[in-house]
PDB file of C-alpha atoms in Angstrom:
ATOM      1  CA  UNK A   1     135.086  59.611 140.657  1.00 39.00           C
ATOM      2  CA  UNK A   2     131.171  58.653 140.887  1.00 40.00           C
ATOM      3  CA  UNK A   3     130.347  56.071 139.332  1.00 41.00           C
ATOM      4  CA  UNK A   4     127.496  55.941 135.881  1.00 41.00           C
ATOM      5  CA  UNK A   5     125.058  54.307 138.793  1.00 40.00           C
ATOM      6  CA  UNK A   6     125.110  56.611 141.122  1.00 42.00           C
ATOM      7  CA  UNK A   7     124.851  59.657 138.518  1.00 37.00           C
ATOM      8  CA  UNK A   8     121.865  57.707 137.433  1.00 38.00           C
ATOM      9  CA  UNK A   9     120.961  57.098 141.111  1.00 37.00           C
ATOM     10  CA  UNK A  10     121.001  60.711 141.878  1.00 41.00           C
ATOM     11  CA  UNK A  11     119.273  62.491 138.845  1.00 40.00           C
ATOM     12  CA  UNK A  12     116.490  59.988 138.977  1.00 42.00           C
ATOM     13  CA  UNK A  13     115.501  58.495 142.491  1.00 43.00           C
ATOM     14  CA  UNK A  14     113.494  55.783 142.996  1.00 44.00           C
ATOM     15  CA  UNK A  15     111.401  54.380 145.629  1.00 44.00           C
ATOM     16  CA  UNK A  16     110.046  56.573 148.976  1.00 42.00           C
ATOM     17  CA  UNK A  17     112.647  59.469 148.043  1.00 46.00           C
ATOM     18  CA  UNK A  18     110.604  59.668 144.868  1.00 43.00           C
ATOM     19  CA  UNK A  19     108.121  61.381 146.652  1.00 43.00           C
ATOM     20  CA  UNK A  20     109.569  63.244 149.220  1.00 44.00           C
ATOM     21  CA  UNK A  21     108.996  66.946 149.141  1.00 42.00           C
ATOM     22  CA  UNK A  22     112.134  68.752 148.603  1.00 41.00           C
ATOM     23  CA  UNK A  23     113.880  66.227 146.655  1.00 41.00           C
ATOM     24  CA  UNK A  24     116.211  68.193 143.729  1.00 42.00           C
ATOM     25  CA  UNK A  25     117.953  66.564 141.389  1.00 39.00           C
ATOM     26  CA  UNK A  26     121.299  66.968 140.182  1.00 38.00           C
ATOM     27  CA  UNK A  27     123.034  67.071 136.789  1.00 40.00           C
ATOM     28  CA  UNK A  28     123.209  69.679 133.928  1.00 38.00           C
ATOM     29  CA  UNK A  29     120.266  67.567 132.092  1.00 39.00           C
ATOM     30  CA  UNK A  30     117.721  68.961 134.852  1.00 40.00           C
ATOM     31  CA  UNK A  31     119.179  72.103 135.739  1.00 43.00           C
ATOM     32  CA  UNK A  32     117.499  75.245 134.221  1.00 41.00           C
ATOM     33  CA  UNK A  33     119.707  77.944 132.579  1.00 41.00           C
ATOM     34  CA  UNK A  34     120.466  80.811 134.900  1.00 42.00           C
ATOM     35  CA  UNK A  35     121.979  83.314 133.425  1.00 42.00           C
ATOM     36  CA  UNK A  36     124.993  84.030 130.144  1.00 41.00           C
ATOM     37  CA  UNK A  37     124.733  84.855 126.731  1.00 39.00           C
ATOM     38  CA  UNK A  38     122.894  82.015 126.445  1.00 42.00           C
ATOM     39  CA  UNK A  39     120.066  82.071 128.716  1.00 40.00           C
ATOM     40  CA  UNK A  40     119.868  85.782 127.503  1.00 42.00           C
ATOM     41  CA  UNK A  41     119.295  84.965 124.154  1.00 44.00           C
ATOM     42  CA  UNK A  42     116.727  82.068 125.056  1.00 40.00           C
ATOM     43  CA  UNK A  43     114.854  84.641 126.835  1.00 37.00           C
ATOM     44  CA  UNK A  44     114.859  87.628 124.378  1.00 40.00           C
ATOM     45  CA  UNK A  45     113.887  84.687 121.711  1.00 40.00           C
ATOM     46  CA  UNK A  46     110.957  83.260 123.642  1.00 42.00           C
ATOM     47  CA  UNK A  47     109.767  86.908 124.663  1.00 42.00           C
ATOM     48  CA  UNK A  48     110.261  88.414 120.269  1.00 38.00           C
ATOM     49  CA  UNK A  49     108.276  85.013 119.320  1.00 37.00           C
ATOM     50  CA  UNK A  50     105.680  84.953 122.325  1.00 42.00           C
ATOM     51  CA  UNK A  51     104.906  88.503 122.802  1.00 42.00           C
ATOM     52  CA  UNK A  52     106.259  90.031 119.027  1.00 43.00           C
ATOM     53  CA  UNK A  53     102.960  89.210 117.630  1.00 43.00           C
ATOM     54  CA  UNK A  54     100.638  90.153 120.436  1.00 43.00           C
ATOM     55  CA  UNK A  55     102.626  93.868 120.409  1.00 41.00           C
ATOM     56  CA  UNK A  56     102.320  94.240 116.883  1.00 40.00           C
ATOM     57  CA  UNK A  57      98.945  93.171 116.515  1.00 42.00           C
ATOM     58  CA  UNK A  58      97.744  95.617 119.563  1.00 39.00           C
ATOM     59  CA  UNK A  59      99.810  98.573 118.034  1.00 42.00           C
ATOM     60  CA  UNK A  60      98.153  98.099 114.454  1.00 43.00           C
ATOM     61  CA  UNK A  61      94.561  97.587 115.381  1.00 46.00           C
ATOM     62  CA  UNK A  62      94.125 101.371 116.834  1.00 43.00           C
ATOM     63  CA  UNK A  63      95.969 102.387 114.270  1.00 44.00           C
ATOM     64  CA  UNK A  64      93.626 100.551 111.374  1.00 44.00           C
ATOM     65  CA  UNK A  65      90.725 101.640 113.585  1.00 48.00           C
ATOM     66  CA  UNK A  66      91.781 105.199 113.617  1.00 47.00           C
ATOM     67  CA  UNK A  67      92.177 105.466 109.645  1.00 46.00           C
ATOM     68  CA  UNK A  68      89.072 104.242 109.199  1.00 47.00           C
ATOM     69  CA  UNK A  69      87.873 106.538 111.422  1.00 45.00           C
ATOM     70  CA  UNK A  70      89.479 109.314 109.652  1.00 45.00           C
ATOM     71  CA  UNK A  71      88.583 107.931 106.345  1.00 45.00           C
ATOM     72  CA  UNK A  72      84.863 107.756 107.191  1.00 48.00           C
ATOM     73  CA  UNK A  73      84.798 111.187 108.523  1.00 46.00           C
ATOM     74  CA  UNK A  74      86.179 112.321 105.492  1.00 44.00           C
ATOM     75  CA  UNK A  75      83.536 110.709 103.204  1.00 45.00           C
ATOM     76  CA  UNK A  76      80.891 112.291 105.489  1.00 46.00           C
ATOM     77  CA  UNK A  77      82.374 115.679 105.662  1.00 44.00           C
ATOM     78  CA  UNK A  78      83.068 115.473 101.484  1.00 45.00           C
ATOM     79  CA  UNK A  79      79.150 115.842 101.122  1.00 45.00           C
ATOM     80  CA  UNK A  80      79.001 118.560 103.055  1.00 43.00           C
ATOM     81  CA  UNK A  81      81.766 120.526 101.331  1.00 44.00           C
ATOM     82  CA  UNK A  82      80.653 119.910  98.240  1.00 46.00           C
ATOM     83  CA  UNK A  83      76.947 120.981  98.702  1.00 50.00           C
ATOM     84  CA  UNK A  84      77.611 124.397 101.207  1.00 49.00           C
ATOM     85  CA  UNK A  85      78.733 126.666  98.857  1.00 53.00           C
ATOM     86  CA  UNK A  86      81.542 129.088 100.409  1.00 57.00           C
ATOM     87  CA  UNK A  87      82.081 132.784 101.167  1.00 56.00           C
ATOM     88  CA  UNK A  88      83.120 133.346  97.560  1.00 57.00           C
ATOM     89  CA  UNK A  89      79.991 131.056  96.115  1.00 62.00           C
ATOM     90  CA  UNK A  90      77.774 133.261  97.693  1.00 70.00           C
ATOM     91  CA  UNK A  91      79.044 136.718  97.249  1.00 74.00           C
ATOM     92  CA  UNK A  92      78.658 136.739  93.751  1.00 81.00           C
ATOM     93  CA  UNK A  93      75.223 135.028  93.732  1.00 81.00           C
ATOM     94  CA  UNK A  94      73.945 137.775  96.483  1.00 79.00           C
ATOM     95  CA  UNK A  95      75.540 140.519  94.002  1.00 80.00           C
ATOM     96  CA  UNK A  96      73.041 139.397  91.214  1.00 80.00           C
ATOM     97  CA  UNK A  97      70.399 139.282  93.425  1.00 80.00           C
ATOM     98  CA  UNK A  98      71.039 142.989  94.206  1.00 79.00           C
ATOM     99  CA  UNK A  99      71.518 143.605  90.705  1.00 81.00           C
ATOM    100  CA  UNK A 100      68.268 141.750  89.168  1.00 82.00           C
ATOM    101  CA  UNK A 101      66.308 143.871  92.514  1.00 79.00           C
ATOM    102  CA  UNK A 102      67.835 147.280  91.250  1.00 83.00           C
ATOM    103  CA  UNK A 103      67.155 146.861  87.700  1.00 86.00           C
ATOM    104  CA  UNK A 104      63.578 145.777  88.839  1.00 86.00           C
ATOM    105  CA  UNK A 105      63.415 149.096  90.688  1.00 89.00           C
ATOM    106  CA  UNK A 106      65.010 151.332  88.503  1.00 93.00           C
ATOM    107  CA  UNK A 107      62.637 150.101  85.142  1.00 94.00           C
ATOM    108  CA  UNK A 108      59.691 151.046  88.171  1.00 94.00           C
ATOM    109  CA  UNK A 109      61.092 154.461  89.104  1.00 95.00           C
ATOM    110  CA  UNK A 110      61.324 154.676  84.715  1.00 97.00           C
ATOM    111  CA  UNK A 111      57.830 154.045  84.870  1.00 97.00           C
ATOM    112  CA  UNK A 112      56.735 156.244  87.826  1.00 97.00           C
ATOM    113  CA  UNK A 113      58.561 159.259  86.117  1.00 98.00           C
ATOM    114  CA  UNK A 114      56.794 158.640  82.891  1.00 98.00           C
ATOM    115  CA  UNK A 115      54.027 158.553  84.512  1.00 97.00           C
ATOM    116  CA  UNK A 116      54.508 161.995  86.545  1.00 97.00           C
ATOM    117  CA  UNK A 117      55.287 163.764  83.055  1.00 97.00           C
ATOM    118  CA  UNK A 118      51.644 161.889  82.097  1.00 97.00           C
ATOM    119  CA  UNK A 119      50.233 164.094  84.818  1.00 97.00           C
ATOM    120  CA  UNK A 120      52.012 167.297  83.584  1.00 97.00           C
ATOM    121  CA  UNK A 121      50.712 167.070  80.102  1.00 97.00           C
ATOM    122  CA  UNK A 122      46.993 166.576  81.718  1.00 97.00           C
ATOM    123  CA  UNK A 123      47.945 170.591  83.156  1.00 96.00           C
ATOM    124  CA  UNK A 124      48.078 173.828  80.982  1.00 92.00           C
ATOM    125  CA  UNK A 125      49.326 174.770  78.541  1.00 92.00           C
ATOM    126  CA  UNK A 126      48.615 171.178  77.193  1.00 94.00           C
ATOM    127  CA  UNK A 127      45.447 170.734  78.931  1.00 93.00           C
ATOM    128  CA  UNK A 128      44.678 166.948  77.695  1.00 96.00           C
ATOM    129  CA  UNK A 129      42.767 166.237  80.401  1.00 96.00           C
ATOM    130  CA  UNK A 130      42.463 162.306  80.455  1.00 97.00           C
ATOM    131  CA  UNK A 131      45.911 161.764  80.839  1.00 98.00           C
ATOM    132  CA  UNK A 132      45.411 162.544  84.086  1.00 97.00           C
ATOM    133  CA  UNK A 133      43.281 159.626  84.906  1.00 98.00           C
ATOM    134  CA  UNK A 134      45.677 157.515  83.330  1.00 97.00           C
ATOM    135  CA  UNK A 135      48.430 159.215  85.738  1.00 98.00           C
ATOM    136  CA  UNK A 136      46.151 158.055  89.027  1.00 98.00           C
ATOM    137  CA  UNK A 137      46.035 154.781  87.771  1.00 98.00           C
ATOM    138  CA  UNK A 138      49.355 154.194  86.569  1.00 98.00           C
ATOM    139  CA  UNK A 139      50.855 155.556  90.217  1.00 98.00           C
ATOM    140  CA  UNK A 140      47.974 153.220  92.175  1.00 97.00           C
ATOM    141  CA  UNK A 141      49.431 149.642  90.019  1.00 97.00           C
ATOM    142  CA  UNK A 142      53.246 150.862  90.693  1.00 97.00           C
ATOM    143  CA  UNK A 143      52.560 150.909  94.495  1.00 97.00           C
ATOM    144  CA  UNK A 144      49.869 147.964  94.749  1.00 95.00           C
ATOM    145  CA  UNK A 145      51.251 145.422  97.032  1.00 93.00           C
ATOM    146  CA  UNK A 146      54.601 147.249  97.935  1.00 95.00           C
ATOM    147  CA  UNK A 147      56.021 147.951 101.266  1.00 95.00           C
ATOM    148  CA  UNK A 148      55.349 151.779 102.663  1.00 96.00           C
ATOM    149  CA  UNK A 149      59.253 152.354 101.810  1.00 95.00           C
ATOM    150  CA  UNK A 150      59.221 150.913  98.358  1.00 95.00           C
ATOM    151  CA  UNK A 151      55.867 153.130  97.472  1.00 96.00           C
ATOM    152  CA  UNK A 152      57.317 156.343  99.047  1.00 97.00           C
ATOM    153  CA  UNK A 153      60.056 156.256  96.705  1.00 96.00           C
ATOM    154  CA  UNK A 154      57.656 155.326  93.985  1.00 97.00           C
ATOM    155  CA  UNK A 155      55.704 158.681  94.798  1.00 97.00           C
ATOM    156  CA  UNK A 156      58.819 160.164  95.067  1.00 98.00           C
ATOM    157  CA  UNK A 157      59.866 159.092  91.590  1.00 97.00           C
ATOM    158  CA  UNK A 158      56.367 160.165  90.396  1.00 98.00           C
ATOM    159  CA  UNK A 159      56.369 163.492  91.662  1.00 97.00           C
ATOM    160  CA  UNK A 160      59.476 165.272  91.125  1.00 97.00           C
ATOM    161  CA  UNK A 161      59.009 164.900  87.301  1.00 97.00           C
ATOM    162  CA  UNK A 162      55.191 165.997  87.444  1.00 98.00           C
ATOM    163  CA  UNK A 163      56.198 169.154  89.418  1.00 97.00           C
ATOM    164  CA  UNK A 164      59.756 169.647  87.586  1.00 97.00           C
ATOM    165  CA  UNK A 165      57.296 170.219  84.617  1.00 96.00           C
ATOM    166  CA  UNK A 166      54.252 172.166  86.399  1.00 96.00           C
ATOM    167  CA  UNK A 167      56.228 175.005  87.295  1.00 95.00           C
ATOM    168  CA  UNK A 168      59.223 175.422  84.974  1.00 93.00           C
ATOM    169  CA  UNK A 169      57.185 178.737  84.417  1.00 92.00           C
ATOM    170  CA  UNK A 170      59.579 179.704  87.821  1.00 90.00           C
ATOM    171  CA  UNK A 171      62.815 179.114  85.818  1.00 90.00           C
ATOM    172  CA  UNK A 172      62.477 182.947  85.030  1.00 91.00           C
ATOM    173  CA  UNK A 173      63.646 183.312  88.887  1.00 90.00           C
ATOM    174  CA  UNK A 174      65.784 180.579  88.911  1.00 91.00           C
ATOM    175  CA  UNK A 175      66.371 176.977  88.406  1.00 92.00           C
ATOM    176  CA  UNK A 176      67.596 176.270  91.559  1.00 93.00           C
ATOM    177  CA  UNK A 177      64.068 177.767  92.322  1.00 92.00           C
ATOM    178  CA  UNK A 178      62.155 175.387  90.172  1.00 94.00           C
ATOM    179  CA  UNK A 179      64.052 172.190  91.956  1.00 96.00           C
ATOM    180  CA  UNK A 180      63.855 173.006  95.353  1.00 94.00           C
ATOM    181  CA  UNK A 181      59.943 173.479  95.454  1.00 94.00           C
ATOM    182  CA  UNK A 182      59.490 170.810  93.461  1.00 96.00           C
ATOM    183  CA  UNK A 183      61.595 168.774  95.626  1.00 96.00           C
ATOM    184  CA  UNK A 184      59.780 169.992  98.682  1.00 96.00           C
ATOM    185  CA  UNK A 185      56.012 169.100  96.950  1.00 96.00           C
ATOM    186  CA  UNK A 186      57.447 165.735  96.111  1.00 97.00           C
ATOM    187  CA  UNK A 187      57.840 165.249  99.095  1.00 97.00           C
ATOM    188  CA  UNK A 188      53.863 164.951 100.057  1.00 97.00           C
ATOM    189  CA  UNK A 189      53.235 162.527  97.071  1.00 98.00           C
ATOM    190  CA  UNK A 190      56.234 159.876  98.369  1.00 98.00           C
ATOM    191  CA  UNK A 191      54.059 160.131 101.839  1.00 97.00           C
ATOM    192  CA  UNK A 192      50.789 159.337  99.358  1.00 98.00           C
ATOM    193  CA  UNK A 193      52.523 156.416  97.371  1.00 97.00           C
ATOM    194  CA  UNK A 194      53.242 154.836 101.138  1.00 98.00           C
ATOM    195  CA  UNK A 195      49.830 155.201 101.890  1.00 97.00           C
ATOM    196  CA  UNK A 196      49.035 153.739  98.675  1.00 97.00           C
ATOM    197  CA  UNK A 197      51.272 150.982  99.252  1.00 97.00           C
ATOM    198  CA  UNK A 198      49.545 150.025 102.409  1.00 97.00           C
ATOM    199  CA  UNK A 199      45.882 150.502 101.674  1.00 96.00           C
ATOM    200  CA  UNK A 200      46.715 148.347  98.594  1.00 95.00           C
ATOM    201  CA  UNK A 201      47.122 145.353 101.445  1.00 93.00           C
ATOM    202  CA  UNK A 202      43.817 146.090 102.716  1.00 93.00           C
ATOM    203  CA  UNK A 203      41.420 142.801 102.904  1.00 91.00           C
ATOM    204  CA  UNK A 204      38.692 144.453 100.785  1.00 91.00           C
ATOM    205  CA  UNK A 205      40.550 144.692  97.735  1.00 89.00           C
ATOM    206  CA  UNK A 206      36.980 146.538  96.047  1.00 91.00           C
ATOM    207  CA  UNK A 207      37.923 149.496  98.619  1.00 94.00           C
ATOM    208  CA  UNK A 208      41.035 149.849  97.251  1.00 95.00           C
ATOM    209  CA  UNK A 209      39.595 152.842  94.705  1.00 96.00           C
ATOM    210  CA  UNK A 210      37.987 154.498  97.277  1.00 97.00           C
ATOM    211  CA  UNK A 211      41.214 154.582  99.346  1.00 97.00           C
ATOM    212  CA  UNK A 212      43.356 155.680  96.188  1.00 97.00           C
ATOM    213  CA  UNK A 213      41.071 158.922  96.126  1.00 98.00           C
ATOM    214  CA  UNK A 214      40.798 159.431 100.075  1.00 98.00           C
ATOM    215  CA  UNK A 215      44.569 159.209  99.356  1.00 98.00           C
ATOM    216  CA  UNK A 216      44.720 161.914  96.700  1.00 98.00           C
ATOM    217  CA  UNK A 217      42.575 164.479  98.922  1.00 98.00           C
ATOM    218  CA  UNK A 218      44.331 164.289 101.790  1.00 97.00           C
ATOM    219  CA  UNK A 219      47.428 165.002 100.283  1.00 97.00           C
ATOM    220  CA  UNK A 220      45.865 168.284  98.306  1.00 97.00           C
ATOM    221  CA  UNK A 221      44.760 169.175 101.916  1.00 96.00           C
ATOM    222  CA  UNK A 222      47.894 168.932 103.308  1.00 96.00           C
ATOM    223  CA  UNK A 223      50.112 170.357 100.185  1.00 95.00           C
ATOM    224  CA  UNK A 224      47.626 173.039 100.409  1.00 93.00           C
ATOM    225  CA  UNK A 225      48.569 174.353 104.322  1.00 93.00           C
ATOM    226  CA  UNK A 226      52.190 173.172 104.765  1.00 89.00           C
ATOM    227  CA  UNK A 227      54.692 174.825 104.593  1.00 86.00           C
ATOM    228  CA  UNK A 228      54.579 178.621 104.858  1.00 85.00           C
ATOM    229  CA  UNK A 229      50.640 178.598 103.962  1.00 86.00           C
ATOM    230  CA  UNK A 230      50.771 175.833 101.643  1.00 90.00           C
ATOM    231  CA  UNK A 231      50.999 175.826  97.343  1.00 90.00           C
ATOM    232  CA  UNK A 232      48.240 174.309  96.307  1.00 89.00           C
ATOM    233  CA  UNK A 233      49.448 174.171  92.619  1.00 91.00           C
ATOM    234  CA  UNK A 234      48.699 171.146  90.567  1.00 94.00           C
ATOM    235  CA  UNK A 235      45.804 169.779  92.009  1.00 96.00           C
ATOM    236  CA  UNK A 236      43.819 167.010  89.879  1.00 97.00           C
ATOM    237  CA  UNK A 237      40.845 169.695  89.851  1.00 96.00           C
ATOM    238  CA  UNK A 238      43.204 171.934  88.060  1.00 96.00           C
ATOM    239  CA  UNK A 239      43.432 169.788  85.079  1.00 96.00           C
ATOM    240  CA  UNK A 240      40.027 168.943  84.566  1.00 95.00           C
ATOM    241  CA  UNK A 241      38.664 172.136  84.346  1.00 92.00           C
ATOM    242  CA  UNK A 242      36.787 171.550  81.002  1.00 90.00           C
ATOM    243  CA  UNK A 243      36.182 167.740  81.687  1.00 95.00           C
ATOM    244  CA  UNK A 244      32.754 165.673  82.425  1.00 96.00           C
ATOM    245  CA  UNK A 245      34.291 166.289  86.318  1.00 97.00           C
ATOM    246  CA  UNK A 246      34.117 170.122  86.072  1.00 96.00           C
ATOM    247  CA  UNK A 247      30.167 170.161  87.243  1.00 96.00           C
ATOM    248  CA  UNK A 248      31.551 168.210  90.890  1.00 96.00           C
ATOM    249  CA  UNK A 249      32.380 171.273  91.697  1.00 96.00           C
ATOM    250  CA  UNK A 250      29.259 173.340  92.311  1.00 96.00           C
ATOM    251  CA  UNK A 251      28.839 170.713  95.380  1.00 96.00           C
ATOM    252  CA  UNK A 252      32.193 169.893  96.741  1.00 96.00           C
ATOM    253  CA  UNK A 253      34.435 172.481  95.128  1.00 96.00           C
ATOM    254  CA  UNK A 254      38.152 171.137  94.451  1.00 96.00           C
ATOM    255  CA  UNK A 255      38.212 168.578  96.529  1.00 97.00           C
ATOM    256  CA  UNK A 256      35.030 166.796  95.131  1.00 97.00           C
ATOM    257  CA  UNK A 257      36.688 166.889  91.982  1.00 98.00           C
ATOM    258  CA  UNK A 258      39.689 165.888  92.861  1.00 98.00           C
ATOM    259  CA  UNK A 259      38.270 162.827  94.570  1.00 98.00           C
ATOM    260  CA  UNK A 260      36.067 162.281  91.261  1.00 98.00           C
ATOM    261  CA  UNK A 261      39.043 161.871  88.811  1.00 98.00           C
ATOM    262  CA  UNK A 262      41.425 159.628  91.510  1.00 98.00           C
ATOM    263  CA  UNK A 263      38.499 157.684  92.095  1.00 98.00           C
ATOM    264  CA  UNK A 264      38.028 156.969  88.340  1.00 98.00           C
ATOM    265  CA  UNK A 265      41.894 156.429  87.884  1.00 97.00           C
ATOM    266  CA  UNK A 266      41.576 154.099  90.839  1.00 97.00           C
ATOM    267  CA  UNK A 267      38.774 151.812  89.346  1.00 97.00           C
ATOM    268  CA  UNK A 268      40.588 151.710  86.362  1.00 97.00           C
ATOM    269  CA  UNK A 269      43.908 150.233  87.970  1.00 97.00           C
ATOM    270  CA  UNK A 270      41.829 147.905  89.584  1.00 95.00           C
ATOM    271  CA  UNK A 271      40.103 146.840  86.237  1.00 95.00           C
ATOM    272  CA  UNK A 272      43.714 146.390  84.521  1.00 95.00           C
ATOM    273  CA  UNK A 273      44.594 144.489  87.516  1.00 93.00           C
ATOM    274  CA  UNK A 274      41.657 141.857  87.493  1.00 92.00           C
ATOM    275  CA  UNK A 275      41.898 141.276  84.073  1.00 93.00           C
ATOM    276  CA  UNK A 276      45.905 140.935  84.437  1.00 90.00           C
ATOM    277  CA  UNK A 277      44.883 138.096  86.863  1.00 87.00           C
ATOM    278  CA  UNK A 278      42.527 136.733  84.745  1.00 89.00           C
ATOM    279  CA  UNK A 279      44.940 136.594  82.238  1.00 82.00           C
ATOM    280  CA  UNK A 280      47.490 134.679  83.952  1.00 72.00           C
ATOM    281  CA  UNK A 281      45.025 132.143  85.253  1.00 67.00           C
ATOM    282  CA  UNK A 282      43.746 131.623  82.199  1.00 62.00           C
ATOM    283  CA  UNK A 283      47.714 131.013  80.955  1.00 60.00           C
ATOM    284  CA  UNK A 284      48.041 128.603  83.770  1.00 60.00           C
ATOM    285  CA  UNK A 285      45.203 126.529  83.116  1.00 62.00           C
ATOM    286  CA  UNK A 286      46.546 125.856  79.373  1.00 62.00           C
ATOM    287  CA  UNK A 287      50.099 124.938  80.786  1.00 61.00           C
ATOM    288  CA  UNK A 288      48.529 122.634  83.148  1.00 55.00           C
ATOM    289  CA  UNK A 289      48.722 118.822  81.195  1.00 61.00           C
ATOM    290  CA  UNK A 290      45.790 117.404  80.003  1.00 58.00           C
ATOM    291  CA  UNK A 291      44.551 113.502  81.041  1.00 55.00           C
ATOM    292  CA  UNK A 292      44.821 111.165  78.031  1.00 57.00           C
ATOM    293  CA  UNK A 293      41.815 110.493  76.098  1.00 58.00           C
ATOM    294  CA  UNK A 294      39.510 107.729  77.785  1.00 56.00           C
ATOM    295  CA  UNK A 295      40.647 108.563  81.204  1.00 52.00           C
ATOM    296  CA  UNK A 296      38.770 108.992  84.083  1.00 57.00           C
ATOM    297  CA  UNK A 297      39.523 111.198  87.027  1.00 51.00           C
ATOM    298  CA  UNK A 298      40.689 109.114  90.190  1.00 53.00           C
ATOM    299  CA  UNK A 299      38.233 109.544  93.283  1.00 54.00           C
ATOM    300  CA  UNK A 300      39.866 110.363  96.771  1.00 49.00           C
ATOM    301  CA  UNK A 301      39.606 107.168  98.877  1.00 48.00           C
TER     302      UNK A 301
END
């Protein structure tokens, strides 16, 4: 049995063999565990203390990161949500918009029809003659600044009524009679309300009369030939056979007359419209706000 010197000897050398290379020790006190339950557990413990925090500390940040993320992308998109209305938003709001546009057009249809039965009454057997410069002018404001489309159907509108009541005298043939010609010379005004329409876009808005009766004599012209020879009932000449116009006719016949009376109706729709512009200026300089009392209008630098 070894003595307690040379345990001591041997665990802890002294002298040249103190520094030899290779030297090992002996003993449990400088022997490393290698291996058991032990070691295993010494191990696993070192590894859940020195790596258990790293681990869980890598795992969490992307995971913190990545709600934040979300989170953020969620206020931004909330914004977004909230102020683009959806399918359902705007269905209803483009529904009123078609509503509000075909009440608009069916109170100006209204008024074009009225105004085509305006133009009857100017005809015999009523013969009141100035109604039929009101007629011109009424049809040349219901088509100013519309699109050719919007002031064919406006002539449309106009006509059918004027002619439904200008030959009801056919009614003794037949209604259905009566509504298809008056259909068919309907048809010619709804061409003149789209060249209304356009010529009312025209840069020279003080031509715009003289257009409105180049207008109305081309489309006597043309009701006149087409179709099957042409009808020339209810031409503006017609109804203004005992009227300051009547004596146009020694020079131009018809036609001179006819371009008297739409000429007239045409001045007079532009009239009305100046002095509807006037009018509205006029409303918009009250509205405006006036300075306070003592002020002094600011000079541009």
């Amino acid at each position: 049995m070894p003595s307690g010197s040379d345990t001591t000897a041997e665990a802890a050398p002294t002298g040249p063999d103190a520094d030899r290379p290779g030297q090992r020790t002996t003993g449990s006190a400088a022997t490393p565990p290698t291996g058991g339950a032990e070691g295993g557990d010494a191990v696993e413990g070192r590894d859940a203390v020195e790596g258990g925090e790293p681990a869980a500390t890598v795992s969490a940040e992307p995971a913190a990161s990545g709600a934040a993320y979300a989170a953020s992308g969620a206020a931004s998109a909330e914004p977004g949500a909230a102020s683009a209305p959806s399918g359902g938003e705007r269905r209803p709001a483009r529904l009123r918009r078609l509503g509000l546009l075909a009440r608009r057009e069916a109170r100006r249809s209204a008024l074009a029809a009225v105004s085509g039965l305006t133009l009857g009454l100017a005809f015999p057997p009523f013969g009141v003659w100035p109604l039929s410069l009101v007629a011109v002018a009424a049809l040349a404001l219901l088509t100013h600044g519309r699109t050719a489309r919007q002031g064919a159907w406006t002539g449309f509108a106009f006509g059918l009524p004027f002619f439904l009541l200008l030959l009801k005298w056919l009614s003794v043939v037949g209604w259905d009679a009566v509504v298809g010609l008056s259909v068919i010379e309907a048809a010619f005004l709804a061409l003149m309300g789209a060249g209304l329409a356009l010529v009312s876009r025209l840069p020279v808005p003080a031509l715009w009369p003289l257009w409105t009766a180049c207008l109305w004599v081309a489309e006597e012209w043309a009701r006149d030939r087409v179709p099957f020879g042409g009808f020339p009932w209810g031409r503006l000449a017609f109804a203004n056979t005992g009227s300051p116009y009547t004596p146009l006719a020694a020079l131009g016949g018809a036609p001179l007359v006819t371009f008297g009376v739409a000429l007239t109706g045409g001045a007079l729709a532009g009239t009305a419209l100046a002095l509807w512009r006037l009018r509205g200026a006029g409303a918009s300089r009250r509205a405006a706000p006036c300075p306070p009392p003592g002020s002094r209008p600011s000079r541009p630098p």
